[in-house]
Every structure is written in C-alpha cells, then in structure tokens.
Amino acid sequence: MLEWSEPISFIPGLSAQQRRVLKSLEVQTVGELLNILPRRYDDYSQLCSIVNLPLGAPVTIKATLKEIKQAPTFRRRFVLIRAVVSDDTGSIGVTWFNQPWLVKQLKPGDQIFISGAVTYRPRFGRGFTNPLWEPVNEETLAAGNIAPVYPLTGSVTQKTLRKIMKIVLDNLEPPADPIPPEILQAAAVPALGHAVPFVHRPQTHEQAEQGRQRFAFGELFMYQLALRLARQEADQAGAPVVKFDENFAKAFAKSLPFELTPDQKKSIWAAIQNMRTERPMRRLLQGDVGAGKTAVAAMLSALVFRAGFSSAMMAPTDLLAKQHAITFQRFLIPHKIPVLLFTSASHQLFEGGEESALSVKEAQERLARGRVAVVGTHALLERGQSPPDLALAVVDEQHRFGVAQREALMVSSRQDGKVPHLLSMSATPIPRSLALTMLGDLDISIIRSKPQGRLPVITKVVVGEDGRELAYQKIRDEAAMQRRAFVVCPLIDPSDKLGVRSVETEVRRLSAKALKGLRLGMVHGKMSAKEKDEAMAQFVAGQLDVLVATTVVEVGVDVPQATVMLIEGAERFGLAQLHQLRGRVGRSKYASACFLAATEEGQDFERLKILERTNDGFQVAEEDLRLRGEG
C-alpha cells in the first residue's frame, strides 16, 4: 500500500510514459500528486442514446464502431481520423485530430464508450470532435462517471493523468488527517481519508464539493497556523523600540512639498504607536493609486533614523525601486538622512550632499555600518544584504511578493536577535491581497483621500480604429501642450499569434501613421536595466512624447506630466490591474484620460465599463472579487 508521504517512485505498475508525465508535473510525493485538484468535473454518469443526444453538453454513449479511417488533408503533419459509431437508435460521426494510432487500436465491431460534447456542422451534421473513448470491456475512467478535469501542463493528457490517479487511489493507504477531528467537525468538512476519493473519484457532485471544501479548509488552516507560528516566533524575539521624536516629526512634515492628508497622518500615528513597543508591528497600509503611501513610508523611515536605526524598503522591480529612491532622496536628504539604492544592477549612495556609485562590496560595507535608509528589490532578502540595525522593513506592492519572501524579511534576525517591524503597502486590494488581509494577521491602515488638487481620471472604453482615433487625437492634443502619454500593450513582440498588439509593432506602426511626428520610446521586460533607465529618464525629462510599454509601468512610475494612457487588449487584464495602470496618469493638477481599447463588444466590454463609472480602487476591488474570486 502507498503512504501519503512516500515518493512517487513507489507507485506500482506505471509505464515509462506515465513516469515521464509525473516528472513533468514536478511532484515528489504521493501527497503532492493528490494535491493536484480538478478544476471542474464533466458529468458522463448518464448514458444517452444517439437519437436523443443534446448539443453542447457533456454526454456518454455506448456504441458499436461501424467504420474508422484516416482521412486525407492538405496540411502537413496534420492527421484526421474519421469514424462512425451506432447504437439501436441511430449512428453518429466521430472525428479525432493527430491520433493516427487509433486506426490500429480500434476495429469495426468494437464496442466503446464515447464521452464528449456533440456539435453540429452544416457539412457533416451532428458529431463528436476529439472525444474521450474507452473500451466497454474495461473499467472506465470517464464514461459513466463524474470525470475530474485537471489543470494540465505541456503534453500531459486528461486520460493519462486520470489513469495515474486511479492507480494511486487503488493502492493508497488511507492517510492520517493532520487536523484534529473536533476541528474538522466544527468546520463541517470530511476527514482527509474520505476527501481524497471524494475529490478524485466522486460518485456525486455533492461528494466532489465536500472533498474540495476539505482541501481548501486544510490549506487555509495550515496557512493560518504558519502565520500564527511566525507571529509567535517574532513576538518572542521582540523588535527594537523606536522612540518617537515629536519635534522632529513636526519639522519633517512641515518640510514636505505638500500637506499630509488626514488619512496619511492617521496611518503614520498608528505605525508610530506600534513601533514604540517591543511587539513587532505587522501592518498593511492600503491606499489607492496616487494616495501618498510612499510619503508615509518615507516619514516613518526618517523617524526610525532619528531613533538611531536603519530602514529598508523593498519594491518588486528595479524600475520601481529607483523611483522610490528618488522620492526618498527628495524627502530625506534635507534632514541629513543617507539613502542607499541597493538592487541587483544599481548601488548608489546619497549621503553628505553627494551621490556616489558604489561597487557591490562598497554597498555591503555601507550597509554593515547601519543607520541608513535602504531602498531595493528582493536582493535585500539575500544573506548579509540587510543593515544589522534594521528596525523597519517596508514591502511595497505586497501582493507581488510570495509569503516566503515577506516572511524572510520579517523574521531576519539582527545581531541582537530582534526582528524588524513590518509595513506592507498595496495600492489596490486585489482579490488575493484582500483575502490575505481578511484571513491573515495584519493590522490595517487605509488612505482613502488623495492629495488636494488631483482631478479624477476620465476613463473611456473604445472599440476598433474609430475608437482608437479618439485616444490618438487626445495624445496629439496633449503633446502640443508639452504633456505626455503612455500606450500599454499586452505583448513585447509579435511572436504571440493571439491577435493582440505588441510593443515593438506598435512603436513602428504609430511612428509611421497615427502618431507620426511625435517622439516615441519603449520600455519592456526584455530590455536591459540600463536601456529601461535611459528610456524612462528621457520620458521623465520630456525628451519623449509617448512611451509604449508593457505592464512594467504598472506600479510606482510617477510622471506628473503624463496625462493620457491607452491600454491595448484591455480585456486581457483584470480590473484591478487596469486600475493600477490607470494610476500612472492623473498625478498632477492637469485633467487626465485613460482609454481602454477592447477587441470587441461583449461580456468583457461590459466588465470594462465598470472602470468608466468609478475611480475608487476599493469599488474596483470589490467588483474584481465578485467576478474572479479570491485568486
């Protein structure tokens, strides 16, 4: 019998091809394999007669094969197999693609189950296309059953994975449940030993749902347990006490080029109250795009420096880290607070009125001296890359980092064994981060109000070239007033044949036609850090009128003179991501516009219209949560 924790090499009776499938799934143990859950179920449990087959619904028939042959095609490396099957009520055609072996496997007179959806084509009439088939004389995997449909990768097929799961279930020793029975009973979910066959071999849809709920509950329970244990570990270690200097805080706030909003002041004070104790702070700073979260992080970093410690702010990309470093420099340098930019590609120090480019070793030596405000990427998580006196860790766009990455920064011990306070920041409560907030252990600060003078971004969904021309005219008008525009594309190059626009193609097309005469540049993930920096610097300095980019500009890019954004293939993005992108404009006193170019009208078109109705990221997040779930 197979144990839950045993390696997959212990599974008996697997063919060489099935073992290759397991290797491609990148699972190591029997339990990891069984944790691959179906994404849906196809109900083939009711046998139908051919004469009564409905169109479009999953069905199973028991039929006799009348004929099967390979049909000629004009396409190279394309095999078309056509067959006819019949029962007492009639006959129907079956088509398979690129399965030449079926001509040898199946012979006229064979009785088989056919499972799939029937379609109608004027030339051929009703028929099955690429259905599942199984011999009547064998135990079936799909036919006559509620068949699990698994998420697949590469060349793995549903039939092969179902066969592997059957072998495992037939040989599995019922696993012991790590969750106590009283907790399972209180949650009204079955034990793991019952949930496994419920999920992978359900007799009813009710069983499948009960099994899914047990696996979901187990994942959530273990995640909660891990959070509580990490919190307990951090509490036992304790955090450095950050003393509050009220006079310095007032002077710092007065030196800012704007007045802090009431929500910013409340968020800063809540964090100060947390950091004045030995219990490590774990706080989520939630604010809409352009609400001023970076200013909050900068002021807290200044207060930490004043108390004699270091701070570290971690961003998901080099581009965003450099933007934050520039902001920190503007706010902190007047108070003689050194700022160190530390990424995999850049090591720059702003200290003593000078800017210095450092080698990796020099940057590490400066980190080791402590009492510095560090801004960087995940490179800060590497051993020895955090200041020894780190008192505050700030994680920007917290949903972009995995739990393990955030935990690594949170529990990284200082020389005295203490752990830093943690402030996570996120611009829009996208469904996943909203779920983490509700189910995690973070305290919450919310910035709802935006700085004075900001105008709402006018958003319009457009379709076709006539719709795009509205956006192009707006871009041309704004460029004439020395303002700038973003054009965002889903792809970098045209290698993806999905009919959507790419950055490289759009730069050439727009330069030659719609935006001819304007200065265009581009930014995307395949460019080197130096190339991206140069393009962004030209755009910020006004040497470019239009920046054509991928979603690399989604977060943190702050160009007040950018007043127009056109997003191509908008239906390919979630509402929250579109709202994030829209936040790159409307960051000044100028009226701004965002155009969402959809491929065609339909369900996605109506979904995009939500962004026409609101600029409130919290409303957008609620709609995203309703439409997509927690993620």
XYZ file of C-alpha atoms in Angstrom:
631
model
C 0.000 0.000 0.000
C 1.110 3.564 -0.709
C 1.693 6.048 2.099
C 0.827 9.747 1.693
C 4.422 10.834 2.292
C 6.144 8.228 0.110
C 7.970 9.278 -3.098
C 6.127 8.888 -6.384
C 8.723 6.309 -7.460
C 6.902 3.887 -5.118
C 3.734 3.972 -7.256
C 3.434 0.460 -8.749
C 2.679 -0.532 -12.319
C 3.444 2.751 -14.065
C 4.546 2.758 -17.685
C 7.607 4.687 -18.839
C 5.321 7.296 -20.413
C 3.370 7.715 -17.150
C 6.602 8.198 -15.213
C 7.629 10.918 -17.672
C 4.272 12.591 -17.018
C 4.901 12.560 -13.252
C 8.320 14.090 -13.798
C 6.816 16.908 -15.875
C 4.292 17.621 -13.091
C 7.237 18.320 -10.732
C 5.730 16.421 -7.800
C 7.899 14.466 -5.382
C 5.480 12.571 -3.132
C 2.152 10.771 -3.370
C 0.561 13.530 -1.281
C 1.824 16.258 -3.620
C 0.319 14.381 -6.575
C -3.065 14.045 -4.853
C -2.996 17.748 -4.034
C -3.392 18.449 -7.783
C -7.113 19.110 -7.621
C -9.583 19.062 -10.541
C -10.602 22.492 -11.797
C -14.032 21.142 -12.746
C -15.948 17.918 -13.396
C -17.586 16.633 -16.574
C -20.671 14.563 -15.829
C -20.708 11.472 -18.039
C -22.633 9.430 -15.474
C -25.821 9.176 -17.551
C -25.693 7.132 -20.755
C -27.585 8.632 -23.707
C -28.922 7.094 -26.861
C -27.673 8.565 -30.121
C -31.086 9.762 -31.230
C -31.533 11.813 -28.030
C -28.086 13.436 -27.850
C -28.238 17.149 -26.879
C -25.880 19.698 -28.437
C -23.040 21.213 -26.400
C -23.494 19.247 -23.165
C -21.084 16.558 -21.866
C -22.588 13.141 -22.612
C -21.612 9.477 -22.872
C -22.881 6.905 -25.360
C -22.315 3.165 -25.554
C -21.935 2.304 -29.237
C -20.518 -0.105 -31.799
C -17.771 1.095 -34.129
C -19.009 0.759 -37.737
C -16.021 2.184 -39.600
C -12.781 4.117 -38.955
C -10.225 5.511 -41.379
C -7.575 8.191 -41.814
C -8.942 10.978 -43.993
C -6.741 12.922 -46.453
C -5.814 16.513 -45.533
C -3.929 19.335 -47.248
C -1.984 20.283 -44.115
C 1.417 18.758 -43.399
C 1.841 16.953 -40.067
C -1.902 17.007 -39.518
C -3.742 13.711 -39.154
C -7.527 13.460 -39.375
C -9.283 10.305 -38.192
C -12.964 9.872 -39.049
C -15.223 7.172 -37.619
C -18.899 6.226 -37.477
C -20.480 4.620 -34.400
C -24.029 3.374 -33.889
C -26.476 2.028 -31.347
C -30.061 0.761 -31.612
C -31.364 4.292 -32.220
C -29.037 5.538 -34.959
C -25.481 6.470 -35.899
C -23.195 9.491 -35.496
C -19.810 10.628 -36.789
C -16.687 10.958 -34.650
C -13.554 12.965 -35.526
C -10.131 12.785 -33.879
C -7.137 15.026 -34.639
C -3.482 13.877 -34.691
C -4.125 10.421 -33.229
C -3.065 8.084 -36.071
C -2.676 5.132 -33.712
C -6.472 4.890 -33.342
C -6.717 3.164 -36.745
C -4.728 0.249 -35.250
C -6.268 0.359 -31.764
C -9.893 0.320 -32.896
C -11.540 -2.128 -35.281
C -15.063 -2.223 -36.750
C -17.312 -4.181 -34.413
C -15.620 -2.936 -31.215
C -17.966 -1.744 -28.504
C -16.766 1.507 -26.945
C -17.897 4.338 -24.735
C -17.675 7.807 -26.312
C -17.665 10.802 -23.948
C -17.726 14.426 -25.027
C -19.943 17.206 -26.345
C -21.881 16.914 -29.599
C -21.588 19.765 -32.106
C -23.401 20.493 -35.341
C -21.625 21.445 -38.577
C -23.643 22.122 -41.739
C -21.375 19.996 -43.933
C -21.095 16.977 -41.640
C -24.169 17.206 -39.403
C -24.028 16.190 -35.737
C -20.826 14.669 -34.409
C -18.216 14.289 -31.690
C -14.891 16.100 -32.057
C -11.856 14.751 -30.171
C -13.995 12.908 -27.593
C -12.711 10.565 -24.928
C -13.166 6.887 -25.716
C -12.856 3.736 -23.614
C -13.445 0.028 -24.337
C -16.669 -1.397 -22.896
C -14.847 -4.456 -21.553
C -12.595 -2.412 -19.212
C -13.234 -0.403 -16.049
C -13.907 3.107 -17.319
C -12.234 6.318 -16.142
C -14.665 8.835 -17.624
C -17.531 7.082 -19.344
C -20.445 6.536 -16.998
C -18.721 8.574 -14.282
C -18.333 12.115 -12.976
C -14.924 12.731 -14.539
C -12.381 15.100 -12.956
C -10.829 17.661 -15.310
C -7.335 18.557 -14.085
C -5.224 21.633 -14.838
C -2.604 20.336 -17.276
C 0.819 21.416 -18.487
C 2.804 20.520 -21.596
C 1.817 17.303 -23.341
C 0.044 15.729 -20.329
C -3.450 14.483 -21.220
C -6.536 14.110 -19.048
C -6.711 10.407 -19.840
C -3.126 9.734 -18.735
C -3.444 11.713 -15.501
C -6.745 10.016 -14.670
C -5.097 6.605 -15.147
C -2.255 7.597 -12.809
C -4.703 8.883 -10.187
C -6.665 5.606 -10.416
C -3.525 3.546 -9.789
C -2.667 5.701 -6.778
C -6.186 5.561 -5.298
C -6.368 1.778 -5.779
C -3.122 1.368 -3.792
C -3.436 4.205 -1.249
C -3.352 3.599 2.482
C -5.989 5.980 3.961
C -3.915 8.959 5.163
C -3.980 10.178 8.743
C -5.503 13.632 8.968
C -3.146 16.249 10.491
C -6.150 18.333 11.568
C -7.831 17.174 14.833
C -11.296 15.583 14.406
C -13.026 18.169 16.608
C -11.806 20.986 14.322
C -12.977 19.120 11.196
C -16.345 18.535 12.856
C -16.697 22.191 13.796
C -15.870 23.181 10.213
C -18.283 20.546 8.820
C -15.704 19.067 6.431
C -14.796 15.377 5.945
C -11.534 13.818 7.096
C -8.680 13.652 4.583
C -9.129 9.888 4.096
C -12.652 10.496 2.782
C -11.864 13.751 0.968
C -9.217 12.219 -1.335
C -11.585 9.788 -3.152
C -14.372 12.389 -2.974
C -12.225 14.796 -5.000
C -10.559 12.409 -7.448
C -13.269 9.728 -7.877
C -16.597 11.266 -6.803
C -19.837 9.328 -7.016
C -21.906 12.517 -6.829
C -21.368 16.240 -7.286
C -22.055 16.648 -3.571
C -19.091 14.390 -2.766
C -16.840 16.368 -5.111
C -17.792 19.643 -3.400
C -17.288 18.169 0.095
C -13.829 16.948 -0.890
C -12.908 20.317 -2.415
C -14.004 22.117 0.738
C -11.823 19.823 2.892
C -8.735 20.537 0.786
C -9.494 24.283 0.777
C -10.031 24.272 4.537
C -6.792 22.336 5.075
C -4.795 24.828 3.007
C -6.309 27.765 4.851
C -5.857 26.108 8.243
C -2.179 25.355 7.618
C -1.587 28.857 6.277
C -3.205 30.357 9.369
C -1.157 28.072 11.590
C 2.064 29.083 9.819
C 1.169 32.770 10.231
C 0.431 32.335 13.920
C 3.660 30.435 14.494
C 5.661 33.097 12.628
C 3.911 35.777 14.670
C 4.662 33.900 17.884
C 8.304 33.473 16.879
C 8.590 37.171 16.089
C 6.843 38.152 19.333
C 9.242 36.004 21.342
C 12.234 37.575 19.597
C 10.859 41.088 20.029
C 11.514 44.182 17.925
C 13.640 47.272 18.582
C 11.767 50.041 20.378
C 11.641 53.133 18.140
C 11.438 56.263 20.292
C 9.216 58.996 18.910
C 10.682 62.479 18.480
C 7.638 64.742 18.217
C 9.566 67.917 17.365
C 11.426 66.175 14.539
C 8.158 64.679 13.231
C 6.563 68.128 13.049
C 9.626 69.604 11.336
C 9.741 66.750 8.812
C 6.025 67.056 7.973
C 6.440 70.822 7.530
C 9.372 70.322 5.140
C 7.341 68.174 2.734
C 6.309 69.916 -0.533
C 2.665 69.187 0.306
C 0.454 68.918 3.361
C -0.198 65.407 4.657
C -3.823 64.309 4.333
C -5.754 63.282 7.471
C -5.559 59.621 6.406
C -1.780 59.844 5.981
C -1.434 61.364 9.453
C -3.603 58.614 10.979
C -1.557 55.912 9.238
C 1.747 57.397 10.433
C 0.498 57.719 14.005
C -0.827 54.125 14.068
C 2.579 52.838 12.910
C 4.392 55.021 15.471
C 2.232 53.564 18.225
C 3.149 50.051 17.063
C 6.881 50.733 16.805
C 7.091 52.252 20.282
C 6.645 48.741 21.727
C 8.753 45.571 21.626
C 5.985 43.640 19.858
C 6.873 43.598 16.128
C 4.492 45.648 14.023
C 2.706 43.887 11.180
C 0.637 46.489 9.387
C -0.888 46.767 5.920
C -1.009 50.292 4.513
C -3.832 50.205 1.997
C -4.288 53.176 -0.305
C -5.483 53.871 -3.796
C -3.055 54.736 -6.585
C -1.630 58.209 -6.021
C -2.856 58.405 -2.422
C 0.623 59.070 -0.979
C 1.738 55.770 0.553
C 5.392 56.428 -0.319
C 5.311 59.657 1.688
C 4.104 57.684 4.714
C 6.927 55.162 4.286
C 9.484 57.983 3.890
C 8.363 59.734 7.071
C 8.419 56.503 9.086
C 11.919 55.790 7.720
C 13.002 59.265 8.831
C 11.610 58.681 12.335
C 13.406 55.322 12.513
C 16.680 57.009 11.514
C 16.106 59.706 14.143
C 15.737 56.943 16.743
C 19.143 55.532 15.727
C 18.183 52.654 13.407
C 18.019 51.681 9.737
C 15.024 51.071 7.490
C 14.634 49.046 4.300
C 12.037 49.489 1.586
C 11.618 46.617 -0.863
C 9.932 47.053 -4.277
C 9.075 44.311 -6.807
C 11.094 45.775 -9.717
C 14.334 47.700 -10.280
C 12.378 50.450 -12.009
C 10.075 50.989 -9.045
C 12.951 50.773 -6.549
C 14.759 53.564 -8.395
C 11.603 55.684 -8.405
C 11.279 55.225 -4.635
C 14.964 56.050 -4.121
C 14.475 59.351 -5.965
C 11.439 60.150 -3.786
C 13.282 59.210 -0.589
C 16.220 61.337 -1.635
C 13.928 64.335 -2.150
C 12.263 63.917 1.259
C 15.148 62.628 3.435
C 18.352 64.315 2.219
C 17.327 67.783 3.572
C 17.361 66.147 7.025
C 20.856 64.666 6.522
C 19.456 61.118 6.266
C 21.542 58.887 3.930
C 19.679 56.900 1.262
C 21.178 53.772 -0.320
C 19.727 52.264 -3.506
C 20.554 48.560 -3.496
C 19.363 46.397 -6.418
C 20.974 43.643 -8.454
C 22.039 46.238 -11.053
C 22.460 49.503 -9.108
C 24.247 50.519 -5.912
C 24.023 54.265 -5.333
C 24.516 56.221 -2.127
C 23.063 59.676 -1.418
C 24.924 60.932 1.653
C 26.591 64.129 2.820
C 25.231 66.126 -0.094
C 26.881 63.814 -2.627
C 25.715 60.980 -4.888
C 28.133 58.054 -5.274
C 28.030 54.933 -7.437
C 29.282 52.042 -5.273
C 30.612 48.618 -6.040
C 28.776 45.663 -4.515
C 31.434 45.371 -1.821
C 31.286 49.086 -1.002
C 27.489 48.959 -0.804
C 27.668 45.969 1.549
C 30.207 47.789 3.719
C 27.879 50.798 3.926
C 25.002 48.502 4.869
C 27.147 46.943 7.579
C 27.733 50.352 9.185
C 23.961 50.748 9.660
C 21.854 53.847 10.306
C 20.773 54.255 6.688
C 17.521 54.235 4.691
C 17.864 51.429 2.142
C 15.694 51.107 -0.962
C 15.952 47.974 -3.067
C 14.376 44.872 -4.570
C 14.281 41.256 -3.408
C 18.100 41.453 -3.440
C 17.682 42.777 0.109
C 16.489 39.313 1.150
C 19.835 37.708 0.421
C 22.058 36.884 3.371
C 24.072 39.852 4.560
C 22.183 42.376 2.452
C 20.182 43.985 5.287
C 21.572 46.511 7.777
C 22.431 44.939 11.157
C 20.308 47.579 12.942
C 17.241 47.175 10.733
C 14.193 48.411 12.650
C 11.606 48.881 9.876
C 11.016 46.782 6.760
C 8.618 48.219 4.168
C 7.288 45.969 1.398
C 5.711 47.880 -1.493
C 3.071 46.179 -3.643
C 2.960 43.359 -1.103
C 0.823 41.119 -3.361
C 3.782 40.914 -5.806
C 5.886 39.055 -3.242
C 5.384 35.495 -2.092
C 4.598 34.751 1.537
C 8.042 33.209 1.965
C 9.775 36.350 0.660
C 7.856 38.650 3.001
C 8.473 36.302 5.917
C 12.197 36.236 5.122
C 12.401 39.995 5.517
C 10.156 39.981 8.565
C 11.982 37.371 10.631
C 15.524 38.188 9.526
C 17.308 38.414 12.843
C 19.566 41.280 13.796
C 22.756 40.711 15.732
C 20.801 41.136 18.955
C 18.222 38.538 17.843
C 15.403 41.032 17.384
C 13.274 41.286 14.247
C 12.241 44.458 12.373
C 8.795 45.990 12.321
C 6.947 45.286 9.046
C 4.835 47.648 6.948
C 3.233 46.152 3.816
C 1.834 48.536 1.205
C -0.607 47.874 -1.616
C -2.334 50.276 -3.975
C -5.451 48.268 -4.772
C -6.921 45.478 -2.641
C -6.914 42.972 -5.492
C -8.792 39.796 -4.581
C -5.787 37.801 -3.384
C -4.412 40.522 -1.121
C -7.919 41.263 0.137
C -8.272 37.612 1.119
C -4.841 37.630 2.772
C -5.837 40.721 4.718
C -9.100 39.226 5.957
C -7.540 35.884 6.809
C -4.048 36.957 7.897
C -2.664 38.690 10.955
C -2.027 42.191 9.609
C -3.368 45.360 11.211
C -4.791 47.710 8.596
C -4.368 51.407 7.839
C -6.370 52.847 4.958
C -5.683 56.013 2.945
C -8.870 56.901 1.087
C -8.354 60.612 0.422
C -5.963 61.823 -2.291
C -3.783 64.939 -2.156
C -5.567 68.204 -2.820
C -5.786 69.367 -6.418
C -5.946 65.894 -8.004
C -8.664 65.529 -10.662
C -10.375 62.167 -11.366
C -9.126 60.334 -14.463
C -11.763 60.213 -17.216
C -11.931 56.623 -18.469
C -13.483 55.502 -21.752
C -13.805 52.028 -23.299
C -13.241 52.122 -27.082
C -13.566 49.510 -29.835
C -11.973 49.423 -33.279
C -9.909 52.012 -35.126
C -12.571 54.714 -34.799
C -12.400 54.359 -31.030
C -8.604 54.400 -31.023
C -8.613 57.572 -33.079
C -10.228 59.348 -30.095
C -7.236 58.301 -27.990
C -4.711 59.252 -30.696
C -6.258 62.708 -31.077
C -6.113 63.226 -27.308
C -2.444 62.175 -27.294
C -1.659 64.606 -30.123
C -3.508 67.441 -28.349
C -1.706 66.834 -25.045
C 1.691 66.559 -26.754
C 1.089 70.006 -28.279
C 0.830 71.296 -24.678
C 4.130 69.615 -23.664
C 2.389 66.743 -21.883
C 2.991 63.033 -22.287
C 1.195 59.739 -22.849
C 1.532 56.009 -22.195
C 0.490 53.281 -24.646
C 0.362 49.903 -22.894
C 0.446 46.625 -24.862
C -0.012 43.061 -23.562
C 2.971 41.701 -25.527
C 6.611 42.609 -26.140
C 6.922 41.315 -29.701
C 4.571 39.839 -32.301
C 5.721 36.237 -31.669
C 2.468 35.598 -29.800
C -0.152 34.959 -32.504
C -3.211 35.816 -30.419
C -4.271 38.817 -32.433
C -3.238 41.396 -29.837
C -0.842 44.293 -30.256
C 2.794 44.205 -29.201
C 5.163 46.956 -28.050
C 7.642 46.650 -30.902
C 4.949 46.518 -33.597
C 3.037 49.464 -32.120
C 6.124 51.687 -31.960
C 6.715 51.160 -35.678
C 3.031 51.486 -36.622
C 2.309 54.585 -34.538
C 5.509 56.332 -35.624
C 4.557 55.834 -39.272
C 0.854 56.681 -39.041
C -1.342 57.724 -36.116
C 1.352 59.495 -34.062
C 3.735 60.440 -36.844
C 5.879 63.413 -35.845
C 5.789 62.664 -32.113
C 8.792 61.275 -30.256
C 8.139 57.642 -29.247
C 10.121 55.337 -26.973
C 9.525 51.931 -25.489
C 10.056 50.004 -22.246
C 9.572 46.269 -21.741
C 10.924 43.382 -19.684
C 13.403 42.084 -22.269
C 15.370 45.337 -22.245
C 18.410 45.629 -20.001
C 18.150 47.689 -16.832
C 20.312 50.373 -18.458
C 18.074 50.565 -21.541
C 14.929 50.823 -19.405
C 16.507 53.508 -17.228
C 17.516 55.554 -20.275
C 14.036 55.340 -21.829
C 12.334 56.282 -18.555
C 14.767 59.159 -17.994
C 14.023 60.516 -21.481
C 10.282 60.254 -20.839
C 10.515 61.960 -17.436
C 12.705 64.730 -18.902
C 10.245 65.397 -21.737
C 12.555 64.112 -24.484
C 9.832 61.594 -25.431
C 6.157 62.410 -26.015
C 4.856 58.830 -25.867
C 6.133 55.777 -24.015
C 4.954 52.455 -25.452
C 5.351 49.815 -22.752
C 4.208 46.541 -21.279
C 2.809 46.350 -17.747
C 6.324 47.013 -16.434
C 4.983 50.538 -15.821
C 2.055 49.218 -13.777
C 3.283 50.305 -10.350
C 5.162 53.239 -8.917
C 6.079 55.129 -12.090
C 5.491 58.802 -11.267
C 5.465 61.225 -14.205
C 3.188 64.180 -13.329
C 3.214 65.456 -16.939
C 1.726 62.170 -18.227
C -1.955 62.857 -18.839
C -3.112 60.176 -21.320
C -2.996 56.388 -21.281
C -4.153 53.996 -23.992
C -4.322 50.326 -22.960
C -4.435 47.863 -25.858
C -6.128 44.482 -25.429
C -7.756 45.743 -22.241
C -9.950 42.645 -21.949
C -6.810 40.585 -21.274
C -6.293 42.355 -17.922
C -8.121 42.149 -14.619
C -9.978 45.206 -13.357
C -7.509 45.746 -10.527
C -4.532 45.687 -12.893
C -6.240 48.116 -15.243
C -6.898 50.414 -12.286
C -3.226 50.186 -11.338
C -2.186 51.087 -14.869
C -4.659 53.964 -14.963
C -2.974 55.293 -11.825
C 0.106 56.258 -13.876
C -1.828 59.301 -15.128
C -3.780 61.874 -13.161
C -0.873 62.531 -10.803
C -0.928 66.327 -11.130
C -3.322 69.266 -11.460
C -3.900 68.503 -15.155
C -7.057 66.717 -16.354
C -6.167 63.180 -17.490
C -7.774 60.431 -19.569
C -7.444 56.662 -19.886
C -8.689 54.788 -22.967
C -9.345 51.032 -22.736
C -9.140 49.509 -26.229
C -11.227 46.327 -26.341
C -11.163 43.816 -29.194
C -14.960 43.620 -29.488
C -18.148 44.306 -27.605
C -19.415 41.519 -25.328
C -19.138 40.319 -21.754
C -15.615 41.709 -21.382
C -16.784 45.022 -22.795
C -19.414 45.334 -20.056
C -16.829 44.376 -17.421
C -14.519 47.153 -18.607
C -17.357 49.690 -18.393
C -17.078 49.386 -14.589
C -13.910 51.498 -14.816
C -15.829 54.207 -16.644
C -18.142 54.519 -13.641
C -15.617 54.741 -10.795
C -12.092 55.865 -9.903
C -12.374 54.288 -6.439
C -9.938 51.395 -6.147
C -11.951 49.836 -3.333
C -15.054 49.612 -5.528
C -12.920 48.195 -8.340
C -11.516 45.588 -5.950
C -14.992 44.567 -4.820
C -16.057 44.066 -8.435
C -12.895 42.082 -9.164
C -13.526 39.938 -6.099
C -17.116 39.331 -7.180
C -16.124 38.415 -10.744
C -12.941 36.386 -10.169
C -12.982 35.200 -6.556
C -10.035 35.376 -4.149
C -7.426 34.186 -6.703
